[in-house]
């Protein structure tokens, strides 16, 4: 068992001192001054100088300190003499990062992604303003590094990657101490906490203390997308042990090496944490992230009416899925009001799957009249398959959360189904409009399942493969492959892996090449180019992130007949004769639009909207408003082209709109108590446009403030 360092325990005198300061208005102003002045272009007061400033990522500007600032802050001689602009700094940094890219042309391998993460993380450690400037300007490119999928790898390799701590750790050893420990955090004001207990990190299972990476990654998006001030975010890991046997035996593991606390003992730890953070920061918002479903629902019910909190996996994911499901209806050329007619098969009945099911059912019921019979009939639109197959009322020890979605036995049998029927059987018999996966199992949408989906009664069946991370999807056995952002890099890597399996010689390499049928020439930047790549036959299977497969026909199968073929795709072009023997020809196949459907479209806006409304709680109505706002964000033309989610490059604008929708709903429900000088009465007077403006004006931007030194 590791010994949690004593030095992080705050003395009670520290709390006393802090409380005295907080009851003294002048002292309180002094304590909060640099936070309130950082936004905009007013100078920021700092209480340190010299090397202490250079080592403080909140204030460090590196080579961008002006000469007058260097004099004022005792920095003269501590930096190379050439003063750089922030643009020059970014150019220098990006050139370094791109060099890595040139050297790693063989695809987005794990070491390559991790190397990129390391470089970005080092920048995060030394200069936060510049880090967020880089991230915001290149969000589409770097979100997959600082967030999923790479952050999953980071969590898995956390013990080796750990350099500087970030965030706070509360462990089972700290029971009785949390109320004082919370004052060890240096920021007087915290707006947003993302907390995990590491029990179900992405689709990677129990990673114990290593799960802190996901809280850090989510908060990166809070800063980049929602403009939450980086000095006011706090990633938290609650370490109650781990049931991961490998970590329990690993001498390098940094967390508590004991089995997870359970039952009342577990709840007591989480209760103590919640009380501590809300005592110090009464207006903070706490996002619960990646708690195993066993606790996710219970904790949500326990706290949601008392604290400003939400569970991202249950509620954020549900909102994003609803927006996507409504988009899928529109993509079929039908009005959204037809949503209650959709037949939906969901694979996975954990926190995310059940969250989506509940929200989708409520949305359907509202469209059908919002009464009991509407709710009943909406329930019949879903077929849920978990690890044991189709869930019916015959299921033994059924999870109470899944019970409302269990199919009636008689009804199932009329459809040719039974308790435990496989996903392929269910899809074959139900002929659904939508197949949605939240099972964390790679390769689940196999050839058989996708073949079965061909029988769908929908004109444009949609697949939402929402499990994370992408890696889970790599299986060499399936038929179709949708590669969300890998393209040629993945093809090359897959070919090499196959070749290795076949003997690792030239003929193995040749024959491996014949296993790919590549559709679309622009595969290389498939994700950034917004193209969906479909490989027929042996390749990789879908999983990873939410992918909408709404057929949008473009160039089709690549054969050697393709004009102006991308040289990188050439090795994968099919021979014309061989293709014709298979009944295929140049241009065959479907290319759909593909982008990432992740709760990142909503959680930043939910948090920001809650903060700026000053709502006491996060209501169902506020969450629904967020989802509807995302659904409406896409123009009709885009949706008809099968583009259901916007590009992540627009994430700041999306978040602003989502936050405004949340503020508006909080005002409507009379929950809004205001934020800073905008009190509840003022909020009520705002028009829709003014709410959007209010949100925009309160989003932090990564600009260096002028620093002025004052003694503490
Ligand atoms: N795209 C997004 O925004 C989000 C994605 N997720 C992902 O969704 C996945 C599931 O998350 P949770 O629900 O929290 O996990 P969980 O562990 O609570 O639930 C997993 C569910 O999948 C079922 N399952 C396992 N094997 C199966 C199989 N062969 N066939 C059908 N079902 C099977 C399990 O019985 C369980 O019901 C994870 O990969 C997670 O990363 C979660 C939240 C958001
Ligand atoms: C994206 C996310 O929250 C998850 O996979 O758990
Ligand atoms: Mg999550």
XYZ file of C-alpha atoms and ligand atoms in Angstrom:
763
model
C 0.000 0.000 0.000
C 1.439 3.351 -0.900
C 1.613 6.102 1.632
C -0.089 9.274 0.537
C 2.306 12.181 1.140
C 1.584 13.945 4.381
C 2.660 17.279 3.044
C -0.453 17.700 0.958
C -2.615 17.756 4.069
C -3.520 21.326 4.851
C -3.170 22.455 8.409
C -6.320 23.682 10.061
C -4.579 27.031 10.618
C -4.418 27.448 6.850
C -8.162 27.037 6.622
C -8.661 29.462 9.494
C -6.455 31.984 7.736
C -8.328 31.487 4.509
C -11.733 31.814 6.165
C -10.609 35.039 7.874
C -9.599 36.397 4.494
C -12.896 35.383 3.018
C -14.885 37.240 5.671
C -12.815 40.366 5.092
C -13.996 42.010 1.841
C -10.703 43.831 1.217
C -8.705 40.654 1.664
C -11.131 38.781 -0.520
C -10.648 41.293 -3.321
C -6.923 40.917 -2.973
C -7.238 37.125 -3.155
C -9.351 37.123 -6.262
C -7.874 40.092 -8.042
C -5.662 38.385 -10.557
C -8.462 36.092 -11.631
C -10.886 38.859 -12.359
C -8.334 40.924 -14.228
C -6.943 38.181 -16.431
C -9.807 38.341 -18.895
C -9.678 41.231 -21.289
C -6.580 43.355 -21.629
C -6.249 44.780 -18.145
C -2.962 44.054 -16.379
C -2.760 41.080 -14.088
C -1.257 41.431 -10.632
C 1.305 38.774 -9.749
C 2.905 38.149 -6.401
C 6.106 36.579 -7.658
C 9.121 37.579 -9.697
C 12.184 36.249 -11.417
C 12.537 32.489 -11.913
C 9.338 31.895 -9.955
C 7.407 33.538 -12.782
C 9.207 31.525 -15.469
C 8.336 28.346 -13.608
C 4.680 29.261 -13.198
C 2.712 28.070 -16.261
C -0.191 30.384 -15.378
C 1.943 33.498 -15.860
C 4.954 32.401 -17.870
C 5.275 33.928 -21.335
C 8.769 32.596 -22.067
C 10.528 34.609 -24.749
C 7.467 36.851 -25.163
C 8.139 38.904 -22.015
C 8.645 42.487 -23.178
C 11.773 44.372 -22.102
C 9.803 46.578 -19.708
C 8.205 43.520 -18.148
C 11.627 41.861 -17.888
C 12.817 44.898 -15.931
C 9.702 45.086 -13.813
C 9.703 41.404 -12.913
C 13.478 40.902 -12.459
C 13.695 38.747 -15.559
C 16.547 40.581 -17.266
C 19.306 38.161 -18.151
C 17.157 35.121 -17.437
C 15.920 34.876 -21.016
C 17.577 35.047 -24.429
C 17.525 38.702 -25.532
C 15.304 38.483 -28.601
C 11.717 39.287 -27.619
C 9.293 37.133 -29.606
C 5.634 37.671 -30.406
C 3.236 34.922 -29.383
C 2.788 34.125 -33.098
C 6.552 33.611 -33.489
C 6.583 31.403 -30.420
C 3.817 29.272 -31.880
C 5.590 29.049 -35.234
C 8.726 27.794 -33.517
C 6.767 25.265 -31.479
C 4.719 24.029 -34.431
C 7.791 23.644 -36.619
C 9.231 21.351 -33.952
C 6.026 19.328 -33.757
C 5.761 19.019 -37.534
C 9.327 17.728 -37.736
C 8.138 14.780 -35.717
C 5.334 14.233 -38.206
C 7.755 14.135 -41.150
C 9.842 11.580 -39.377
C 6.835 9.385 -38.656
C 5.166 8.982 -42.032
C 4.276 5.346 -41.516
C 1.045 6.185 -39.807
C -0.445 7.269 -36.554
C 1.285 4.651 -34.453
C 0.980 4.708 -30.692
C 4.542 5.940 -30.120
C 3.944 8.762 -32.597
C 0.712 9.863 -30.909
C 2.365 9.626 -27.495
C 5.361 11.625 -28.682
C 3.003 14.365 -29.835
C 1.185 14.265 -26.507
C 4.504 14.565 -24.654
C 5.497 17.669 -26.610
C 2.121 19.291 -26.051
C 2.129 18.318 -22.395
C 5.521 19.893 -21.853
C 4.173 23.123 -23.300
C 1.148 22.831 -20.994
C 3.558 22.545 -18.067
C 5.593 25.618 -18.907
C 3.225 28.100 -20.552
C -0.548 27.579 -20.355
C -1.478 30.612 -22.419
C 0.572 29.436 -25.368
C -0.595 25.843 -24.935
C -4.239 26.859 -25.233
C -3.499 29.197 -28.118
C -2.004 26.256 -30.007
C -4.832 23.951 -29.013
C -7.619 26.351 -29.946
C -6.078 27.185 -33.314
C -5.601 23.498 -34.179
C -8.374 21.845 -32.227
C -9.304 19.385 -34.953
C -5.728 18.155 -35.149
C -4.840 18.123 -31.461
C -8.116 17.138 -29.796
C -7.398 13.481 -30.727
C -4.046 13.871 -28.935
C -4.936 15.674 -25.712
C -8.314 13.937 -25.598
C -9.577 10.585 -26.859
C -8.134 8.405 -28.363
C -4.539 9.291 -27.354
C -5.489 10.280 -23.816
C -6.539 6.644 -23.340
C -3.006 5.548 -24.175
C -1.682 8.201 -21.831
C -3.802 6.830 -18.994
C -2.597 3.315 -19.740
C 1.031 4.471 -19.651
C 0.598 7.028 -16.902
C 3.158 5.657 -14.455
C 5.892 6.026 -17.049
C 4.682 9.384 -18.366
C 4.180 11.038 -14.981
C 6.440 14.073 -14.601
C 4.700 16.993 -12.955
C 1.482 16.401 -11.056
C -1.607 18.157 -12.391
C -4.859 18.382 -10.467
C -5.684 16.895 -7.080
C -5.701 13.363 -5.759
C -8.019 12.324 -2.960
C -7.518 8.793 -1.788
C -9.280 6.389 0.496
C -6.426 7.150 2.900
C -7.572 10.751 3.109
C -10.877 10.082 4.795
C -11.523 12.782 7.381
C -8.924 15.073 5.796
C -10.563 16.221 2.579
C -12.186 19.317 4.011
C -8.742 20.673 4.837
C -6.862 19.163 1.880
C -9.040 21.052 -0.548
C -7.389 24.277 0.610
C -4.053 23.004 -0.705
C -5.189 23.905 -4.191
C -3.608 27.271 -5.009
C -6.517 28.853 -6.918
C -8.979 30.817 -4.821
C -11.660 30.339 -7.426
C -12.513 27.108 -9.217
C -15.354 27.030 -11.742
C -15.093 23.527 -13.139
C -14.008 20.221 -11.673
C -13.879 16.999 -13.651
C -13.658 14.055 -11.274
C -13.120 10.369 -11.925
C -12.526 7.342 -9.756
C -10.716 5.654 -12.650
C -13.061 2.659 -12.618
C -14.046 2.709 -16.327
C -11.729 4.883 -18.357
C -13.043 5.180 -21.928
C -13.396 1.565 -23.054
C -10.181 0.562 -21.281
C -11.616 -0.637 -18.012
C -10.346 0.009 -14.495
C -7.148 2.080 -14.708
C -7.167 3.210 -11.082
C -5.248 6.390 -10.344
C -4.044 6.517 -13.954
C -7.520 7.699 -14.916
C -6.578 11.273 -13.942
C -5.592 11.718 -17.609
C -9.217 11.725 -18.732
C -10.129 14.470 -16.240
C -7.198 16.535 -17.538
C -8.183 15.926 -21.176
C -11.819 16.900 -20.579
C -10.755 20.104 -18.841
C -8.466 20.946 -21.746
C -11.614 21.024 -23.823
C -13.388 23.153 -21.224
C -10.659 25.734 -21.694
C -10.294 25.392 -25.465
C -13.966 25.011 -26.385
C -15.840 26.769 -23.586
C -13.284 29.405 -22.701
C -13.225 28.526 -19.016
C -10.229 30.285 -17.471
C -7.474 27.639 -17.138
C -6.675 28.956 -13.666
C -10.145 27.954 -12.572
C -10.255 24.330 -13.649
C -9.386 21.425 -11.412
C -8.918 17.798 -12.504
C -9.578 15.388 -9.642
C -8.804 11.737 -9.119
C -10.528 9.924 -6.281
C -8.390 6.884 -5.636
C -10.397 4.265 -3.780
C -8.117 1.434 -4.969
C -8.348 -0.611 -8.141
C -9.627 -4.024 -9.120
C -7.166 -4.187 -11.996
C -4.990 -7.135 -10.994
C -2.128 -6.041 -13.229
C -1.941 -2.639 -11.540
C -2.270 -4.191 -8.106
C 0.940 -6.101 -8.782
C 2.809 -3.400 -10.691
C 5.667 -1.983 -8.592
C 5.575 1.213 -10.668
C 1.855 1.858 -10.067
C 1.292 5.256 -8.466
C -2.097 4.642 -6.857
C -3.357 2.769 -3.819
C -2.539 -0.913 -4.251
C -5.636 -2.332 -2.682
C -9.001 -3.475 -3.996
C -11.631 -0.826 -4.568
C -13.731 0.316 -1.674
C -17.356 -0.619 -2.108
C -20.771 -0.050 -0.566
C -21.225 2.568 2.150
C -17.478 3.030 2.546
C -17.193 4.061 -1.082
C -20.141 6.439 -0.884
C -18.695 8.012 2.270
C -15.509 8.922 0.380
C -17.398 10.508 -2.512
C -19.735 12.320 -0.081
C -16.764 13.743 1.773
C -15.154 14.917 -1.454
C -18.356 16.631 -2.612
C -18.828 18.355 0.706
C -15.218 19.544 0.733
C -15.174 21.056 -2.749
C -18.583 22.694 -2.400
C -17.585 24.138 0.972
C -14.545 25.830 -0.478
C -16.078 26.721 -3.857
C -19.865 26.858 -3.410
C -20.440 27.753 -7.076
C -18.217 25.122 -8.633
C -19.629 22.675 -11.195
C -18.570 19.052 -10.855
C -18.559 16.782 -13.883
C -18.483 13.069 -13.036
C -16.464 11.199 -15.628
C -15.837 7.532 -16.308
C -17.298 6.036 -13.168
C -18.332 2.421 -13.690
C -22.073 2.195 -14.317
C -22.617 0.445 -11.019
C -21.956 3.821 -9.354
C -22.592 6.304 -12.157
C -26.385 6.244 -11.852
C -26.486 5.989 -8.059
C -24.164 8.970 -7.567
C -26.051 10.996 -10.145
C -29.334 10.418 -8.329
C -27.671 11.089 -4.990
C -26.251 14.499 -5.876
C -28.080 15.957 -8.831
C -30.778 17.758 -6.829
C -28.371 19.170 -4.267
C -25.195 20.034 -6.114
C -24.271 21.618 -9.422
C -23.111 18.393 -11.034
C -23.766 16.095 -13.948
C -22.491 12.799 -15.266
C -20.955 13.292 -18.676
C -21.107 9.645 -19.753
C -24.768 9.293 -18.850
C -26.101 12.760 -19.654
C -23.582 14.378 -22.039
C -23.410 11.305 -24.258
C -27.196 11.040 -24.277
C -27.509 14.609 -25.553
C -24.988 14.063 -28.331
C -26.683 10.816 -29.335
C -30.111 12.497 -29.395
C -28.770 15.231 -31.649
C -27.304 12.533 -33.926
C -30.470 10.436 -33.912
C -32.571 13.444 -34.868
C -30.012 14.224 -37.583
C -30.335 10.664 -38.891
C -34.096 11.168 -39.247
C -33.513 14.409 -41.143
C -30.883 12.683 -43.305
C -33.620 10.273 -44.399
C -35.481 13.290 -45.747
C -38.091 12.952 -42.991
C -39.207 15.569 -40.463
C -37.758 15.289 -36.954
C -41.227 14.588 -35.613
C -40.911 11.138 -37.252
C -38.284 10.234 -34.657
C -40.736 8.135 -32.584
C -41.135 5.796 -35.578
C -37.438 4.883 -35.640
C -36.506 1.339 -34.641
C -33.293 1.516 -32.667
C -30.993 -1.340 -31.691
C -28.521 -0.445 -28.965
C -25.481 -2.615 -28.220
C -24.313 -1.943 -24.677
C -26.421 -1.308 -21.617
C -23.934 0.437 -19.366
C -23.921 4.013 -18.153
C -23.648 5.443 -21.654
C -26.091 3.052 -23.369
C -28.758 3.410 -20.692
C -28.261 7.176 -20.621
C -28.936 7.334 -24.351
C -31.911 4.981 -24.107
C -33.587 7.012 -21.365
C -33.070 10.304 -23.153
C -34.189 8.948 -26.536
C -37.308 7.453 -25.001
C -38.189 10.738 -23.282
C -37.635 12.682 -26.501
C -39.928 10.303 -28.403
C -42.545 10.463 -25.656
C -42.535 14.267 -25.749
C -43.122 14.167 -29.485
C -46.007 11.742 -29.002
C -47.880 13.857 -26.472
C -45.853 13.541 -23.297
C -48.272 11.319 -21.445
C -48.028 7.844 -19.974
C -49.152 6.010 -23.068
C -46.701 8.012 -25.195
C -43.930 6.951 -22.822
C -45.085 3.331 -22.998
C -45.207 3.233 -26.749
C -41.843 5.017 -27.083
C -40.274 2.233 -25.010
C -41.214 -0.290 -27.686
C -38.883 1.330 -30.252
C -35.730 -0.009 -28.609
C -34.007 -3.383 -28.628
C -31.084 -3.609 -26.215
C -28.288 -6.139 -26.548
C -25.624 -6.447 -23.867
C -22.845 -8.966 -23.205
C -25.511 -11.679 -22.713
C -27.453 -10.824 -25.859
C -30.955 -9.389 -26.260
C -32.428 -8.245 -22.962
C -35.948 -9.537 -22.379
C -38.104 -9.731 -19.285
C -36.862 -13.304 -18.899
C -33.355 -12.085 -18.042
C -32.235 -13.267 -14.616
C -30.902 -10.650 -12.190
C -31.664 -7.939 -14.634
C -30.020 -4.604 -13.992
C -32.811 -2.292 -12.735
C -31.624 0.441 -15.104
C -32.063 -1.885 -18.092
C -35.403 -3.310 -16.955
C -37.582 -0.616 -18.603
C -36.061 -1.600 -21.960
C -36.400 -5.373 -21.616
C -38.529 -6.754 -24.433
C -41.662 -8.684 -23.550
C -41.042 -12.392 -24.151
C -44.173 -13.000 -26.249
C -43.632 -9.970 -28.374
C -39.989 -10.947 -28.927
C -40.978 -14.442 -29.928
C -43.487 -13.072 -32.464
C -40.479 -11.308 -34.009
C -38.489 -14.525 -34.064
C -36.360 -13.409 -31.136
C -35.651 -14.714 -27.660
C -33.799 -13.825 -24.503
C -30.077 -13.642 -25.280
C -30.449 -13.442 -29.089
C -27.245 -12.257 -30.722
C -26.771 -8.770 -32.112
C -26.799 -10.121 -35.680
C -30.060 -11.991 -35.036
C -31.662 -8.916 -33.531
C -30.591 -6.699 -36.419
C -31.787 -9.308 -38.949
C -35.243 -9.621 -37.377
C -35.832 -6.017 -36.300
C -34.495 -4.416 -39.506
C -33.708 -1.254 -37.546
C -33.299 2.308 -38.737
C -30.417 2.819 -36.347
C -27.706 0.631 -34.891
C -25.963 2.287 -31.988
C -22.959 0.844 -30.190
C -21.791 1.743 -26.695
C -20.358 -1.579 -25.604
C -16.600 -0.830 -25.446
C -16.109 -3.958 -27.542
C -14.118 -3.637 -30.748
C -15.281 -5.547 -33.814
C -18.842 -5.942 -32.603
C -20.286 -4.578 -35.836
C -18.996 -7.537 -37.755
C -19.578 -8.601 -41.328
C -22.605 -10.600 -40.166
C -24.145 -7.658 -38.329
C -23.560 -5.261 -41.208
C -24.905 -7.778 -43.708
C -27.993 -8.061 -41.514
C -28.333 -4.288 -41.517
C -28.632 -4.345 -45.283
C -32.156 -5.668 -44.660
C -33.097 -2.484 -42.789
C -36.482 -1.064 -43.670
C -34.923 2.399 -43.599
C -33.821 4.112 -46.780
C -30.682 5.292 -44.983
C -29.870 3.208 -41.951
C -27.451 4.916 -39.621
C -24.678 3.384 -37.590
C -23.433 5.139 -34.499
C -20.307 3.342 -33.337
C -19.674 5.334 -30.207
C -17.317 3.159 -28.199
C -13.943 4.576 -27.305
C -11.092 4.496 -27.903
C -10.470 3.801 -31.593
C -7.896 1.182 -30.808
C -10.568 -1.209 -29.656
C -11.801 -1.391 -33.199
C -8.749 -2.984 -34.690
C -9.610 -6.576 -35.476
C -8.439 -8.461 -38.520
C -11.563 -10.393 -39.188
C -14.303 -8.256 -40.420
C -15.715 -7.142 -43.646
C -16.465 -3.486 -43.767
C -14.244 -0.925 -42.282
C -14.932 2.655 -41.522
C -11.736 4.402 -40.624
C -12.588 7.656 -38.976
C -9.296 9.441 -39.219
C -6.634 6.985 -40.084
C -6.638 6.477 -43.833
C -3.487 5.419 -45.587
C -1.470 5.340 -42.390
C -3.774 2.668 -41.027
C -3.794 0.792 -44.311
C -0.021 0.650 -44.363
C 0.145 -0.391 -40.754
C -2.568 -3.011 -41.239
C -0.847 -4.376 -44.343
C 2.468 -4.621 -42.525
C 0.851 -6.368 -39.570
C -0.834 -8.857 -41.859
C 2.405 -9.407 -43.732
C 4.191 -10.090 -40.454
C 1.549 -12.627 -39.572
C 2.002 -14.276 -42.969
C 5.777 -14.668 -42.742
C 7.117 -11.173 -43.165
C 8.562 -11.580 -46.638
C 7.860 -9.969 -49.942
C 5.182 -12.377 -51.055
C 3.467 -12.023 -47.686
C 3.467 -8.273 -48.206
C 2.040 -8.715 -51.709
C -0.690 -11.032 -50.612
C -1.568 -8.819 -47.647
C -2.040 -5.963 -50.110
C -4.762 -7.963 -51.798
C -6.825 -7.957 -48.629
C -7.872 -4.339 -48.991
C -10.502 -2.867 -51.165
C -10.126 0.831 -50.761
C -12.905 3.194 -51.526
C -12.036 6.845 -52.158
C -8.764 8.281 -53.224
C -8.611 10.855 -50.498
C -8.050 8.393 -47.748
C -4.965 9.960 -46.293
C -6.650 12.684 -44.359
C -9.908 10.906 -44.118
C -10.830 12.431 -40.802
C -9.722 15.981 -41.400
C -11.050 15.889 -44.930
C -14.335 14.711 -43.504
C -14.411 11.604 -45.688
C -15.466 8.189 -44.733
C -13.326 5.336 -45.934
C -14.915 1.980 -46.425
C -12.761 -1.056 -46.980
C -14.404 -4.195 -48.095
C -13.016 -7.457 -46.789
C -10.282 -8.079 -44.287
C -9.329 -4.936 -42.549
C -10.385 -3.189 -39.468
C -13.817 -3.103 -37.987
C -15.785 -0.146 -36.910
C -15.599 1.126 -33.429
C -13.936 4.021 -31.891
C -16.081 6.972 -31.952
C -19.479 7.725 -33.152
C -19.566 7.354 -36.869
C -22.574 8.128 -38.911
C -22.879 5.988 -41.909
C -25.390 7.754 -43.983
C -24.536 6.818 -47.490
C -23.184 9.663 -49.524
C -21.961 8.255 -52.784
C -18.818 9.731 -54.229
C -15.861 8.110 -55.957
C -16.141 4.528 -54.774
C -13.771 1.573 -55.093
C -10.250 2.385 -56.213
C -8.940 0.242 -59.019
C -5.912 0.705 -61.222
C -8.306 2.385 -63.668
C -8.696 5.402 -61.381
C -7.575 8.627 -63.001
C -5.195 10.882 -61.064
C -4.845 8.323 -58.355
C -3.309 9.508 -55.112
C 0.179 7.910 -55.152
C -0.268 6.872 -51.542
C -3.412 4.945 -52.441
C -1.825 3.314 -55.500
C -0.449 0.246 -53.701
C -3.998 -0.529 -52.620
C -5.685 -0.079 -55.998
C -7.406 -3.324 -57.103
C -6.437 -4.918 -60.392
C -9.285 -4.344 -62.859
C -9.575 -7.963 -64.022
C -9.489 -9.332 -60.527
C -12.127 -6.823 -59.426
C -14.351 -7.761 -62.320
C -14.070 -11.468 -61.397
C -15.528 -10.386 -58.066
C -18.329 -8.505 -59.736
C -16.730 -5.176 -58.842
C -15.569 -2.287 -60.955
C -13.886 1.095 -60.554
C -16.108 3.365 -58.509
C -18.093 0.651 -56.747
C -19.001 1.215 -53.169
C -20.170 3.842 -50.837
C -18.389 6.695 -49.298
C -20.257 8.214 -46.453
C -19.421 11.239 -44.429
C -17.789 10.423 -41.163
C -16.920 12.469 -38.157
C -16.489 12.033 -34.489
C -19.628 11.964 -32.408
C -18.438 12.459 -28.954
C -19.817 14.053 -25.837
C -17.237 16.796 -26.438
C -19.901 18.528 -28.520
C -21.956 19.109 -25.402
C -20.205 18.902 -22.065
C -18.249 22.162 -22.469
C -21.463 24.043 -23.285
C -23.392 22.393 -20.459
C -20.686 23.458 -17.987
C -20.312 26.987 -19.354
C -24.074 27.558 -19.572
C -24.555 26.359 -16.015
C -21.741 28.588 -14.781
C -22.995 31.719 -16.502
C -26.623 31.161 -15.546
C -25.650 30.488 -11.946
C -28.228 27.714 -11.942
C -28.431 25.835 -8.656
C -28.649 22.480 -10.389
C -28.410 21.039 -13.900
C -31.960 20.141 -14.866
C -33.196 17.702 -17.500
C -34.569 20.711 -19.357
C -31.126 22.336 -19.520
C -29.629 19.105 -20.879
C -32.427 18.742 -23.399
C -31.927 22.350 -24.537
C -28.241 21.594 -25.102
C -29.060 18.515 -27.209
C -31.684 20.342 -29.280
C -29.282 23.189 -29.894
C -26.681 20.758 -31.259
C -29.303 19.049 -33.429
C -30.325 22.391 -34.903
C -26.756 23.537 -35.450
C -26.467 21.627 -38.706
C -27.920 23.175 -41.839
C -30.521 21.167 -43.755
C -28.216 20.751 -46.731
C -25.403 19.338 -44.607
C -27.743 16.870 -42.940
C -29.196 15.726 -46.238
C -25.627 15.060 -47.334
C -25.273 12.801 -44.337
C -23.265 15.228 -42.229
C -24.881 14.904 -38.867
C -22.297 16.447 -36.576
C -20.374 19.639 -37.228
C -16.638 19.694 -37.680
C -14.771 19.921 -34.394
C -12.954 22.948 -35.825
C -16.187 24.807 -34.986
C -16.226 23.615 -31.383
C -15.883 27.077 -29.818
C -18.830 28.405 -31.776
C -20.905 25.284 -31.092
C -20.110 25.541 -27.394
C -21.095 29.207 -27.294
C -24.487 28.346 -28.828
C -25.008 25.334 -26.565
C -24.095 27.375 -23.476
C -26.526 30.119 -24.528
C -29.295 27.511 -24.916
C -28.513 26.199 -21.421
C -28.568 29.717 -19.924
C -31.878 30.436 -21.646
C -33.457 27.266 -20.291
C -32.144 27.920 -16.766
C -33.766 31.362 -16.900
C -37.004 29.836 -18.200
C -37.070 27.282 -15.397
C -36.319 29.988 -12.841
C -33.140 28.243 -11.771
C -30.738 31.001 -12.821
C -29.260 32.922 -9.920
C -26.775 34.919 -11.975
C -23.029 35.126 -12.287
C -20.818 37.936 -11.018
C -22.403 41.318 -11.827
C -25.113 39.672 -13.969
C -27.728 38.874 -11.332
C -30.930 36.897 -11.858
C -32.984 40.024 -12.593
C -30.546 41.219 -15.238
C -30.443 37.757 -16.792
C -34.220 37.718 -17.142
C -34.077 40.918 -19.167
C -31.695 39.538 -21.819
C -32.907 38.800 -25.339
C -31.750 35.659 -27.170
C -29.033 37.647 -28.992
C -27.922 39.282 -25.764
C -27.594 35.894 -24.080
C -25.312 34.707 -26.896
C -23.296 37.934 -26.577
C -23.106 37.537 -22.794
C -21.741 34.011 -23.218
C -19.229 35.119 -25.839
C -17.954 37.972 -23.689
C -17.336 35.644 -20.790
C -15.215 33.156 -22.697
C -11.544 33.333 -21.829
C -9.101 33.798 -24.696
C -5.428 32.876 -24.599
C -3.837 36.335 -24.731
C -0.876 37.309 -22.618
C -1.907 39.924 -20.047
C 0.557 42.601 -18.993
C 1.977 41.504 -15.657
C 2.445 43.874 -12.737
C 4.237 42.810 -9.578
C 2.791 43.486 -6.104
C 4.178 42.165 -2.845
C 1.969 39.495 -1.223
N -18.697 8.660 -27.835
C -18.911 9.120 -26.632
O -19.140 10.312 -26.413
C -18.895 8.195 -25.466
C -18.472 6.906 -25.578
N -18.486 6.077 -24.505
C -17.973 4.736 -24.696
O -19.017 3.806 -24.579
C -18.496 2.575 -24.129
C -19.353 2.045 -23.004
O -19.298 2.907 -21.885
P -20.166 2.556 -20.573
O -21.593 2.402 -20.929
O -19.861 3.547 -19.537
O -19.529 1.158 -20.196
P -20.104 0.020 -19.296
O -18.984 -0.853 -18.930
O -20.936 0.623 -18.227
O -21.099 -0.762 -20.267
C -20.705 -1.606 -21.304
C -21.938 -2.371 -21.749
O -21.602 -3.094 -22.917
C -22.113 -4.411 -22.781
N -21.362 -5.360 -23.601
C -20.172 -5.956 -23.320
N -19.876 -6.834 -24.287
C -20.870 -6.771 -25.196
C -21.122 -7.436 -26.414
N -20.285 -8.348 -26.888
N -22.259 -7.137 -27.087
C -23.113 -6.210 -26.630
N -22.918 -5.544 -25.468
C -21.809 -5.822 -24.775
C -22.009 -4.700 -21.306
O -22.882 -5.782 -20.937
C -22.453 -3.371 -20.739
O -23.862 -3.315 -20.713
C -17.047 2.840 -23.766
O -16.230 2.407 -24.818
C -16.977 4.336 -23.650
O -15.701 4.823 -23.938
C -18.948 6.473 -23.296
C -19.357 7.752 -23.106
C -19.314 8.723 -24.173
C -15.913 10.099 -24.475
C -16.176 9.567 -23.159
O -16.594 10.287 -22.267
C -15.956 8.171 -22.919
O -15.653 7.439 -23.838
O -16.096 7.763 -21.770
Mg -16.366 9.378 -20.375
